[in-house]
PDB file of C-alpha atoms in Angstrom:
ATOM      1  CA  MET X   1      10.269 -29.212  -5.030  1.00  0.00           C
ATOM      2  CA  LEU X   2       6.515 -29.184  -4.540  1.00  0.00           C
ATOM      3  CA  ALA X   3       4.883 -26.914  -1.950  1.00  0.00           C
ATOM      4  CA  VAL X   4       1.520 -28.060  -0.567  1.00  0.00           C
ATOM      5  CA  PHE X   5      -0.533 -25.675   1.540  1.00  0.00           C
ATOM      6  CA  ASP X   6      -3.551 -26.018   3.741  1.00  0.00           C
ATOM      7  CA  PHE X   7      -5.612 -22.807   3.735  1.00  0.00           C
ATOM      8  CA  ASP X   8      -7.417 -22.141   7.032  1.00  0.00           C
ATOM      9  CA  HIS X   9      -5.030 -21.314   9.918  1.00  0.00           C
ATOM     10  CA  SER X  10      -2.105 -21.943   7.540  1.00  0.00           C
ATOM     11  CA  LEU X  11      -2.095 -19.584   4.567  1.00  0.00           C
ATOM     12  CA  VAL X  12      -4.709 -17.359   6.221  1.00  0.00           C
ATOM     13  CA  ASP X  13      -4.780 -16.639   9.939  1.00  0.00           C
ATOM     14  CA  GLY X  14      -8.256 -17.929  10.674  1.00  0.00           C
ATOM     15  CA  ASN X  15     -10.981 -20.340   9.634  1.00  0.00           C
ATOM     16  CA  THR X  16     -12.970 -19.124   6.618  1.00  0.00           C
ATOM     17  CA  ASP X  17     -16.118 -21.010   7.642  1.00  0.00           C
ATOM     18  CA  THR X  18     -16.267 -19.768  11.214  1.00  0.00           C
ATOM     19  CA  TRP X  19     -15.209 -16.311  10.013  1.00  0.00           C
ATOM     20  CA  VAL X  20     -18.308 -15.935   7.880  1.00  0.00           C
ATOM     21  CA  ILE X  21     -20.478 -17.037  10.806  1.00  0.00           C
ATOM     22  CA  LYS X  22     -19.735 -13.587  12.235  1.00  0.00           C
ATOM     23  CA  LEU X  23     -22.430 -12.383   9.827  1.00  0.00           C
ATOM     24  CA  LEU X  24     -25.007 -14.187  11.970  1.00  0.00           C
ATOM     25  CA  PRO X  25     -23.507 -15.525  15.234  1.00  0.00           C
ATOM     26  CA  SER X  26     -26.738 -17.337  16.125  1.00  0.00           C
ATOM     27  CA  THR X  27     -25.868 -19.945  13.464  1.00  0.00           C
ATOM     28  CA  MET X  28     -23.299 -21.398  15.884  1.00  0.00           C
ATOM     29  CA  GLN X  29     -26.182 -23.078  17.704  1.00  0.00           C
ATOM     30  CA  LEU X  30     -27.343 -24.683  14.444  1.00  0.00           C
ATOM     31  CA  ILE X  31     -23.789 -25.885  13.804  1.00  0.00           C
ATOM     32  CA  ARG X  32     -23.494 -27.482  17.252  1.00  0.00           C
ATOM     33  CA  GLU X  33     -26.849 -29.219  16.890  1.00  0.00           C
ATOM     34  CA  HIS X  34     -26.008 -30.748  13.509  1.00  0.00           C
ATOM     35  CA  GLN X  35     -22.501 -31.762  14.588  1.00  0.00           C
ATOM     36  CA  LYS X  36     -24.063 -33.664  17.502  1.00  0.00           C
ATOM     37  CA  LYS X  37     -26.213 -35.478  14.936  1.00  0.00           C
ATOM     38  CA  GLY X  38     -23.037 -36.531  13.100  1.00  0.00           C
ATOM     39  CA  TRP X  39     -23.447 -34.306  10.045  1.00  0.00           C
ATOM     40  CA  CYS X  40     -20.448 -33.779   7.760  1.00  0.00           C
ATOM     41  CA  TRP X  41     -19.034 -30.269   8.252  1.00  0.00           C
ATOM     42  CA  THR X  42     -19.491 -29.421   4.566  1.00  0.00           C
ATOM     43  CA  ASN X  43     -23.183 -30.232   4.747  1.00  0.00           C
ATOM     44  CA  VAL X  44     -23.525 -28.218   7.951  1.00  0.00           C
ATOM     45  CA  MET X  45     -21.981 -25.181   6.258  1.00  0.00           C
ATOM     46  CA  ASP X  46     -24.308 -25.553   3.277  1.00  0.00           C
ATOM     47  CA  LYS X  47     -27.175 -25.413   5.771  1.00  0.00           C
ATOM     48  CA  VAL X  48     -25.643 -22.280   7.329  1.00  0.00           C
ATOM     49  CA  PHE X  49     -25.377 -20.601   3.931  1.00  0.00           C
ATOM     50  CA  GLY X  50     -29.079 -21.282   3.451  1.00  0.00           C
ATOM     51  CA  VAL X  51     -29.850 -19.554   6.757  1.00  0.00           C
ATOM     52  CA  LEU X  52     -27.668 -16.582   5.835  1.00  0.00           C
ATOM     53  CA  HIS X  53     -29.543 -16.296   2.530  1.00  0.00           C
ATOM     54  CA  ALA X  54     -32.889 -16.434   4.331  1.00  0.00           C
ATOM     55  CA  GLU X  55     -31.668 -13.513   6.458  1.00  0.00           C
ATOM     56  CA  ASN X  56     -30.983 -11.539   3.251  1.00  0.00           C
ATOM     57  CA  LEU X  57     -27.202 -11.619   3.587  1.00  0.00           C
ATOM     58  CA  THR X  58     -25.548 -11.188   0.188  1.00  0.00           C
ATOM     59  CA  LYS X  59     -22.277 -11.927  -1.592  1.00  0.00           C
ATOM     60  CA  GLU X  60     -21.228  -8.351  -0.796  1.00  0.00           C
ATOM     61  CA  ASP X  61     -21.793  -9.063   2.909  1.00  0.00           C
ATOM     62  CA  TYR X  62     -19.520 -12.118   2.687  1.00  0.00           C
ATOM     63  CA  GLU X  63     -16.789 -10.104   0.968  1.00  0.00           C
ATOM     64  CA  LYS X  64     -17.007  -7.311   3.524  1.00  0.00           C
ATOM     65  CA  CYS X  65     -16.750  -9.875   6.320  1.00  0.00           C
ATOM     66  CA  PHE X  66     -13.595 -11.333   4.757  1.00  0.00           C
ATOM     67  CA  GLU X  67     -11.870  -7.933   4.711  1.00  0.00           C
ATOM     68  CA  THR X  68     -10.663  -8.641   8.254  1.00  0.00           C
ATOM     69  CA  LEU X  69      -9.329 -12.130   7.436  1.00  0.00           C
ATOM     70  CA  GLN X  70      -5.721 -11.721   6.363  1.00  0.00           C
ATOM     71  CA  PHE X  71      -2.862 -13.963   5.329  1.00  0.00           C
ATOM     72  CA  THR X  72      -0.765 -15.346   8.163  1.00  0.00           C
ATOM     73  CA  GLU X  73       2.307 -13.184   8.751  1.00  0.00           C
ATOM     74  CA  GLY X  74       5.027 -14.070   6.259  1.00  0.00           C
ATOM     75  CA  MET X  75       2.921 -16.380   4.083  1.00  0.00           C
ATOM     76  CA  LYS X  76       2.517 -13.877   1.258  1.00  0.00           C
ATOM     77  CA  GLU X  77       6.276 -13.416   1.182  1.00  0.00           C
ATOM     78  CA  ALA X  78       6.768 -17.201   1.117  1.00  0.00           C
ATOM     79  CA  CYS X  79       4.310 -17.561  -1.777  1.00  0.00           C
ATOM     80  CA  HIS X  80       5.880 -14.700  -3.738  1.00  0.00           C
ATOM     81  CA  PHE X  81       9.332 -16.258  -3.308  1.00  0.00           C
ATOM     82  CA  LEU X  82       8.152 -19.653  -4.544  1.00  0.00           C
ATOM     83  CA  GLN X  83       6.450 -17.955  -7.481  1.00  0.00           C
ATOM     84  CA  THR X  84       9.690 -16.216  -8.502  1.00  0.00           C
ATOM     85  CA  GLN X  85      11.510 -19.554  -8.256  1.00  0.00           C
ATOM     86  CA  LYS X  86       8.807 -21.233 -10.385  1.00  0.00           C
ATOM     87  CA  VAL X  87       8.167 -23.813  -7.651  1.00  0.00           C
ATOM     88  CA  PRO X  88       4.763 -25.493  -8.154  1.00  0.00           C
ATOM     89  CA  MET X  89       2.318 -24.725  -5.343  1.00  0.00           C
ATOM     90  CA  ILE X  90      -1.004 -26.386  -4.643  1.00  0.00           C
ATOM     91  CA  ILE X  91      -3.695 -25.855  -2.012  1.00  0.00           C
ATOM     92  CA  ILE X  92      -5.633 -28.751  -0.464  1.00  0.00           C
ATOM     93  CA  SER X  93      -8.290 -27.372   1.841  1.00  0.00           C
ATOM     94  CA  ASP X  94     -11.529 -28.246   3.607  1.00  0.00           C
ATOM     95  CA  SER X  95     -12.791 -24.695   2.994  1.00  0.00           C
ATOM     96  CA  ASN X  96     -14.559 -24.064  -0.326  1.00  0.00           C
ATOM     97  CA  SER X  97     -13.714 -22.780  -3.787  1.00  0.00           C
ATOM     98  CA  TYR X  98     -15.509 -19.439  -3.456  1.00  0.00           C
ATOM     99  CA  PHE X  99     -13.860 -18.478  -0.163  1.00  0.00           C
ATOM    100  CA  ILE X 100     -10.371 -19.451  -1.343  1.00  0.00           C
ATOM    101  CA  ASP X 101     -10.640 -17.920  -4.818  1.00  0.00           C
ATOM    102  CA  HIS X 102     -12.022 -14.669  -3.410  1.00  0.00           C
ATOM    103  CA  ILE X 103      -9.187 -14.255  -0.897  1.00  0.00           C
ATOM    104  CA  LEU X 104      -6.448 -15.266  -3.363  1.00  0.00           C
ATOM    105  CA  GLU X 105      -7.789 -12.873  -5.999  1.00  0.00           C
ATOM    106  CA  ARG X 106      -8.198 -10.095  -3.435  1.00  0.00           C
ATOM    107  CA  ASP X 107      -4.517 -10.417  -2.528  1.00  0.00           C
ATOM    108  CA  PHE X 108      -3.328 -11.004  -6.134  1.00  0.00           C
ATOM    109  CA  LEU X 109      -2.119 -14.541  -5.446  1.00  0.00           C
ATOM    110  CA  ARG X 110      -4.458 -16.688  -7.540  1.00  0.00           C
ATOM    111  CA  GLU X 111      -1.883 -17.094 -10.323  1.00  0.00           C
ATOM    112  CA  ALA X 112       0.744 -18.293  -7.838  1.00  0.00           C
ATOM    113  CA  PHE X 113      -1.025 -21.648  -7.377  1.00  0.00           C
ATOM    114  CA  CYS X 114      -1.211 -24.211 -10.134  1.00  0.00           C
ATOM    115  CA  SER X 115      -4.124 -26.076  -8.510  1.00  0.00           C
ATOM    116  CA  VAL X 116      -6.632 -25.626  -5.682  1.00  0.00           C
ATOM    117  CA  TYR X 117      -8.406 -28.719  -4.347  1.00  0.00           C
ATOM    118  CA  THR X 118     -11.359 -27.949  -2.107  1.00  0.00           C
ATOM    119  CA  ASN X 119     -15.118 -28.335  -1.725  1.00  0.00           C
ATOM    120  CA  PRO X 120     -16.815 -26.802  -4.802  1.00  0.00           C
ATOM    121  CA  ALA X 121     -19.027 -23.783  -4.092  1.00  0.00           C
ATOM    122  CA  ARG X 122     -21.274 -21.770  -6.367  1.00  0.00           C
ATOM    123  CA  TRP X 123     -23.611 -18.807  -6.137  1.00  0.00           C
ATOM    124  CA  GLU X 124     -27.135 -19.644  -7.238  1.00  0.00           C
ATOM    125  CA  SER X 125     -29.201 -17.123  -9.225  1.00  0.00           C
ATOM    126  CA  SER X 126     -31.234 -16.499  -6.065  1.00  0.00           C
ATOM    127  CA  GLY X 127     -28.111 -15.164  -4.340  1.00  0.00           C
ATOM    128  CA  ARG X 128     -27.592 -18.225  -2.118  1.00  0.00           C
ATOM    129  CA  LEU X 129     -24.147 -19.760  -1.700  1.00  0.00           C
ATOM    130  CA  HIS X 130     -24.145 -23.541  -2.103  1.00  0.00           C
ATOM    131  CA  VAL X 131     -21.268 -25.919  -1.227  1.00  0.00           C
ATOM    132  CA  GLU X 132     -20.815 -29.631  -1.948  1.00  0.00           C
ATOM    133  CA  ARG X 133     -18.381 -32.296  -0.805  1.00  0.00           C
ATOM    134  CA  TYR X 134     -15.133 -32.481  -2.788  1.00  0.00           C
ATOM    135  CA  HIS X 135     -15.298 -36.248  -3.277  1.00  0.00           C
ATOM    136  CA  GLU X 136     -16.163 -39.625  -1.769  1.00  0.00           C
ATOM    137  CA  HIS X 137     -13.371 -41.795  -0.385  1.00  0.00           C
ATOM    138  CA  ASP X 138     -12.627 -44.887   1.697  1.00  0.00           C
ATOM    139  CA  CYS X 139     -10.182 -43.397   4.219  1.00  0.00           C
ATOM    140  CA  ASN X 140     -11.412 -43.824   7.797  1.00  0.00           C
ATOM    141  CA  GLN X 141      -8.952 -41.233   9.151  1.00  0.00           C
ATOM    142  CA  CYS X 142     -10.395 -38.249   7.275  1.00  0.00           C
ATOM    143  CA  PRO X 143     -13.728 -36.400   7.169  1.00  0.00           C
ATOM    144  CA  PRO X 144     -16.177 -37.918   4.644  1.00  0.00           C
ATOM    145  CA  ASN X 145     -15.896 -35.019   2.186  1.00  0.00           C
ATOM    146  CA  LEU X 146     -12.107 -34.862   1.764  1.00  0.00           C
ATOM    147  CA  CYS X 147      -9.088 -37.133   2.144  1.00  0.00           C
ATOM    148  CA  LYS X 148      -6.084 -34.919   1.515  1.00  0.00           C
ATOM    149  CA  SER X 149      -3.639 -37.789   0.982  1.00  0.00           C
ATOM    150  CA  THR X 150      -5.879 -39.178  -1.782  1.00  0.00           C
ATOM    151  CA  VAL X 151      -5.844 -35.753  -3.453  1.00  0.00           C
ATOM    152  CA  LEU X 152      -2.074 -35.369  -3.079  1.00  0.00           C
ATOM    153  CA  GLN X 153      -1.358 -38.859  -4.426  1.00  0.00           C
ATOM    154  CA  LYS X 154      -3.585 -38.248  -7.457  1.00  0.00           C
ATOM    155  CA  TYR X 155      -1.797 -34.961  -8.131  1.00  0.00           C
ATOM    156  CA  LEU X 156       1.604 -36.706  -7.966  1.00  0.00           C
ATOM    157  CA  ASN X 157       0.416 -39.521 -10.250  1.00  0.00           C
ATOM    158  CA  ASP X 158      -1.101 -37.122 -12.778  1.00  0.00           C
ATOM    159  CA  CYS X 159       1.812 -34.687 -13.023  1.00  0.00           C
ATOM    160  CA  HIS X 160       4.334 -37.446 -13.903  1.00  0.00           C
ATOM    161  CA  GLN X 161       7.133 -35.575 -12.173  1.00  0.00           C
ATOM    162  CA  HIS X 162       9.501 -36.654  -9.426  1.00  0.00           C
ATOM    163  CA  PHE X 163       9.998 -34.088  -6.675  1.00  0.00           C
ATOM    164  CA  LYS X 164      13.176 -34.207  -4.637  1.00  0.00           C
ATOM    165  CA  HIS X 165      11.309 -32.564  -1.773  1.00  0.00           C
ATOM    166  CA  ILE X 166       7.648 -32.143  -0.881  1.00  0.00           C
ATOM    167  CA  VAL X 167       6.977 -29.444   1.696  1.00  0.00           C
ATOM    168  CA  TYR X 168       3.578 -29.637   3.381  1.00  0.00           C
ATOM    169  CA  VAL X 169       2.347 -26.596   5.321  1.00  0.00           C
ATOM    170  CA  GLY X 170      -0.568 -27.317   7.647  1.00  0.00           C
ATOM    171  CA  ASP X 171      -2.054 -27.132  11.097  1.00  0.00           C
ATOM    172  CA  GLY X 172      -5.075 -29.384  11.650  1.00  0.00           C
ATOM    173  CA  HIS X 173      -6.018 -33.029  12.054  1.00  0.00           C
ATOM    174  CA  GLY X 174      -7.134 -33.146   8.411  1.00  0.00           C
ATOM    175  CA  ASP X 175      -3.484 -32.592   7.426  1.00  0.00           C
ATOM    176  CA  LEU X 176      -2.262 -35.634   9.351  1.00  0.00           C
ATOM    177  CA  CYS X 177      -3.200 -38.255   6.751  1.00  0.00           C
ATOM    178  CA  PRO X 178      -1.170 -36.717   3.875  1.00  0.00           C
ATOM    179  CA  CYS X 179       1.730 -35.898   6.186  1.00  0.00           C
ATOM    180  CA  LEU X 180       2.081 -39.553   7.166  1.00  0.00           C
ATOM    181  CA  THR X 181       2.501 -40.475   3.476  1.00  0.00           C
ATOM    182  CA  LEU X 182       5.543 -38.215   3.064  1.00  0.00           C
ATOM    183  CA  LYS X 183       8.994 -39.752   2.878  1.00  0.00           C
ATOM    184  CA  GLU X 184      12.494 -39.023   4.096  1.00  0.00           C
ATOM    185  CA  GLY X 185      13.688 -35.854   2.370  1.00  0.00           C
ATOM    186  CA  ASP X 186      10.255 -34.255   2.640  1.00  0.00           C
ATOM    187  CA  TYR X 187       9.253 -31.632   5.201  1.00  0.00           C
ATOM    188  CA  ILE X 188       6.174 -31.026   7.318  1.00  0.00           C
ATOM    189  CA  LEU X 189       5.708 -27.450   8.488  1.00  0.00           C
ATOM    190  CA  ALA X 190       3.258 -27.921  11.367  1.00  0.00           C
ATOM    191  CA  ARG X 191       1.904 -24.831  13.116  1.00  0.00           C
ATOM    192  CA  LYS X 192       2.733 -24.533  16.817  1.00  0.00           C
ATOM    193  CA  GLY X 193      -0.248 -24.745  19.139  1.00  0.00           C
ATOM    194  CA  TYR X 194      -2.407 -26.694  16.664  1.00  0.00           C
ATOM    195  CA  LYS X 195      -3.530 -30.296  16.403  1.00  0.00           C
ATOM    196  CA  LEU X 196      -1.283 -31.484  13.575  1.00  0.00           C
ATOM    197  CA  LEU X 197       1.911 -30.802  15.519  1.00  0.00           C
ATOM    198  CA  ASN X 198       0.475 -32.406  18.659  1.00  0.00           C
ATOM    199  CA  CYS X 199      -0.309 -35.587  16.704  1.00  0.00           C
ATOM    200  CA  LEU X 200       3.065 -35.694  14.947  1.00  0.00           C
ATOM    201  CA  GLN X 201       4.937 -35.252  18.230  1.00  0.00           C
ATOM    202  CA  GLY X 202       2.593 -37.550  20.146  1.00  0.00           C
ATOM    203  CA  GLU X 203       0.635 -40.667  19.228  1.00  0.00           C
ATOM    204  CA  ASN X 204       1.645 -40.637  15.527  1.00  0.00           C
ATOM    205  CA  ASN X 205       5.340 -39.912  16.080  1.00  0.00           C
ATOM    206  CA  SER X 206       6.516 -43.396  15.090  1.00  0.00           C
ATOM    207  CA  GLU X 207       4.694 -43.136  11.733  1.00  0.00           C
ATOM    208  CA  VAL X 208       6.475 -39.954  10.608  1.00  0.00           C
ATOM    209  CA  ASN X 209       9.221 -40.222   7.953  1.00  0.00           C
ATOM    210  CA  ALA X 210       9.464 -36.578   6.853  1.00  0.00           C
ATOM    211  CA  GLU X 211      11.239 -33.912   8.895  1.00  0.00           C
ATOM    212  CA  VAL X 212       8.821 -32.000  11.136  1.00  0.00           C
ATOM    213  CA  ILE X 213       9.432 -28.271  11.527  1.00  0.00           C
ATOM    214  CA  PRO X 214       7.148 -26.383  13.945  1.00  0.00           C
ATOM    215  CA  TRP X 215       6.265 -22.859  12.794  1.00  0.00           C
ATOM    216  CA  THR X 216       4.617 -19.725  14.143  1.00  0.00           C
ATOM    217  CA  SER X 217       4.899 -17.446  11.092  1.00  0.00           C
ATOM    218  CA  GLY X 218       5.256 -17.783   7.351  1.00  0.00           C
ATOM    219  CA  PHE X 219       8.758 -16.359   7.553  1.00  0.00           C
ATOM    220  CA  GLU X 220       9.917 -19.713   8.942  1.00  0.00           C
ATOM    221  CA  ALA X 221       8.395 -21.374   5.877  1.00  0.00           C
ATOM    222  CA  LEU X 222      10.160 -18.805   3.704  1.00  0.00           C
ATOM    223  CA  GLN X 223      13.516 -19.647   5.317  1.00  0.00           C
ATOM    224  CA  LEU X 224      13.058 -23.339   4.553  1.00  0.00           C
ATOM    225  CA  PHE X 225      12.024 -22.638   0.957  1.00  0.00           C
ATOM    226  CA  GLN X 226      15.056 -20.392   0.455  1.00  0.00           C
ATOM    227  CA  LYS X 227      17.359 -23.067   1.882  1.00  0.00           C
ATOM    228  CA  LEU X 228      15.917 -25.790  -0.359  1.00  0.00           C
ATOM    229  CA  CYS X 229      16.114 -23.609  -3.453  1.00  0.00           C
ATOM    230  CA  ASP X 230      19.801 -22.912  -2.715  1.00  0.00           C
ATOM    231  CA  THR X 231      20.740 -26.599  -2.511  1.00  0.00           C
TER     232      THR X 231
END
């Protein structure tokens, strides 16, 4: 079995990008303006990080802000179970490497995941956070910085291992593309009340081959993982 996790609103109960905007709520106006101009979200957030730096907000401010962003109920337990069973886990996320690494390390879960695929971020010597697009791709379904199905397929090709089941845990429209590549015997854990589930049950229903399981807490994911490990 392979477990694939989205990060924002899946592993953690919030959006890391909009969470950090709490440091300077006025940046929401900048975000709206650049989205109207058609900017890629990753580039918009890099602009936001520049504004936060200009306002003398530091790495310590970011980390303090993230203290209130916690894992979704039951997700830590699900990850710990998979870790004990030696099930490979990967994260594919439209967040960034600093946000994800910080939260995983804070909660002692970094070693649970064999790979994290996300937009690369780095702290410059000036104290400014900088983020770049993960890659370029040709998929017209996904945002220009990240096609999750391309990432997943490359992982599967590179690891040279056949998985009886792939379990994908997600919530948003960016998770739709990889979910539609899954086959019979795979599982999609789609969060209730979010766009992924609406798409899978609506206009994309006929394209779905994997079993769709709506979820509200990580304990439902844990139950599925326990069941699959017992079979």
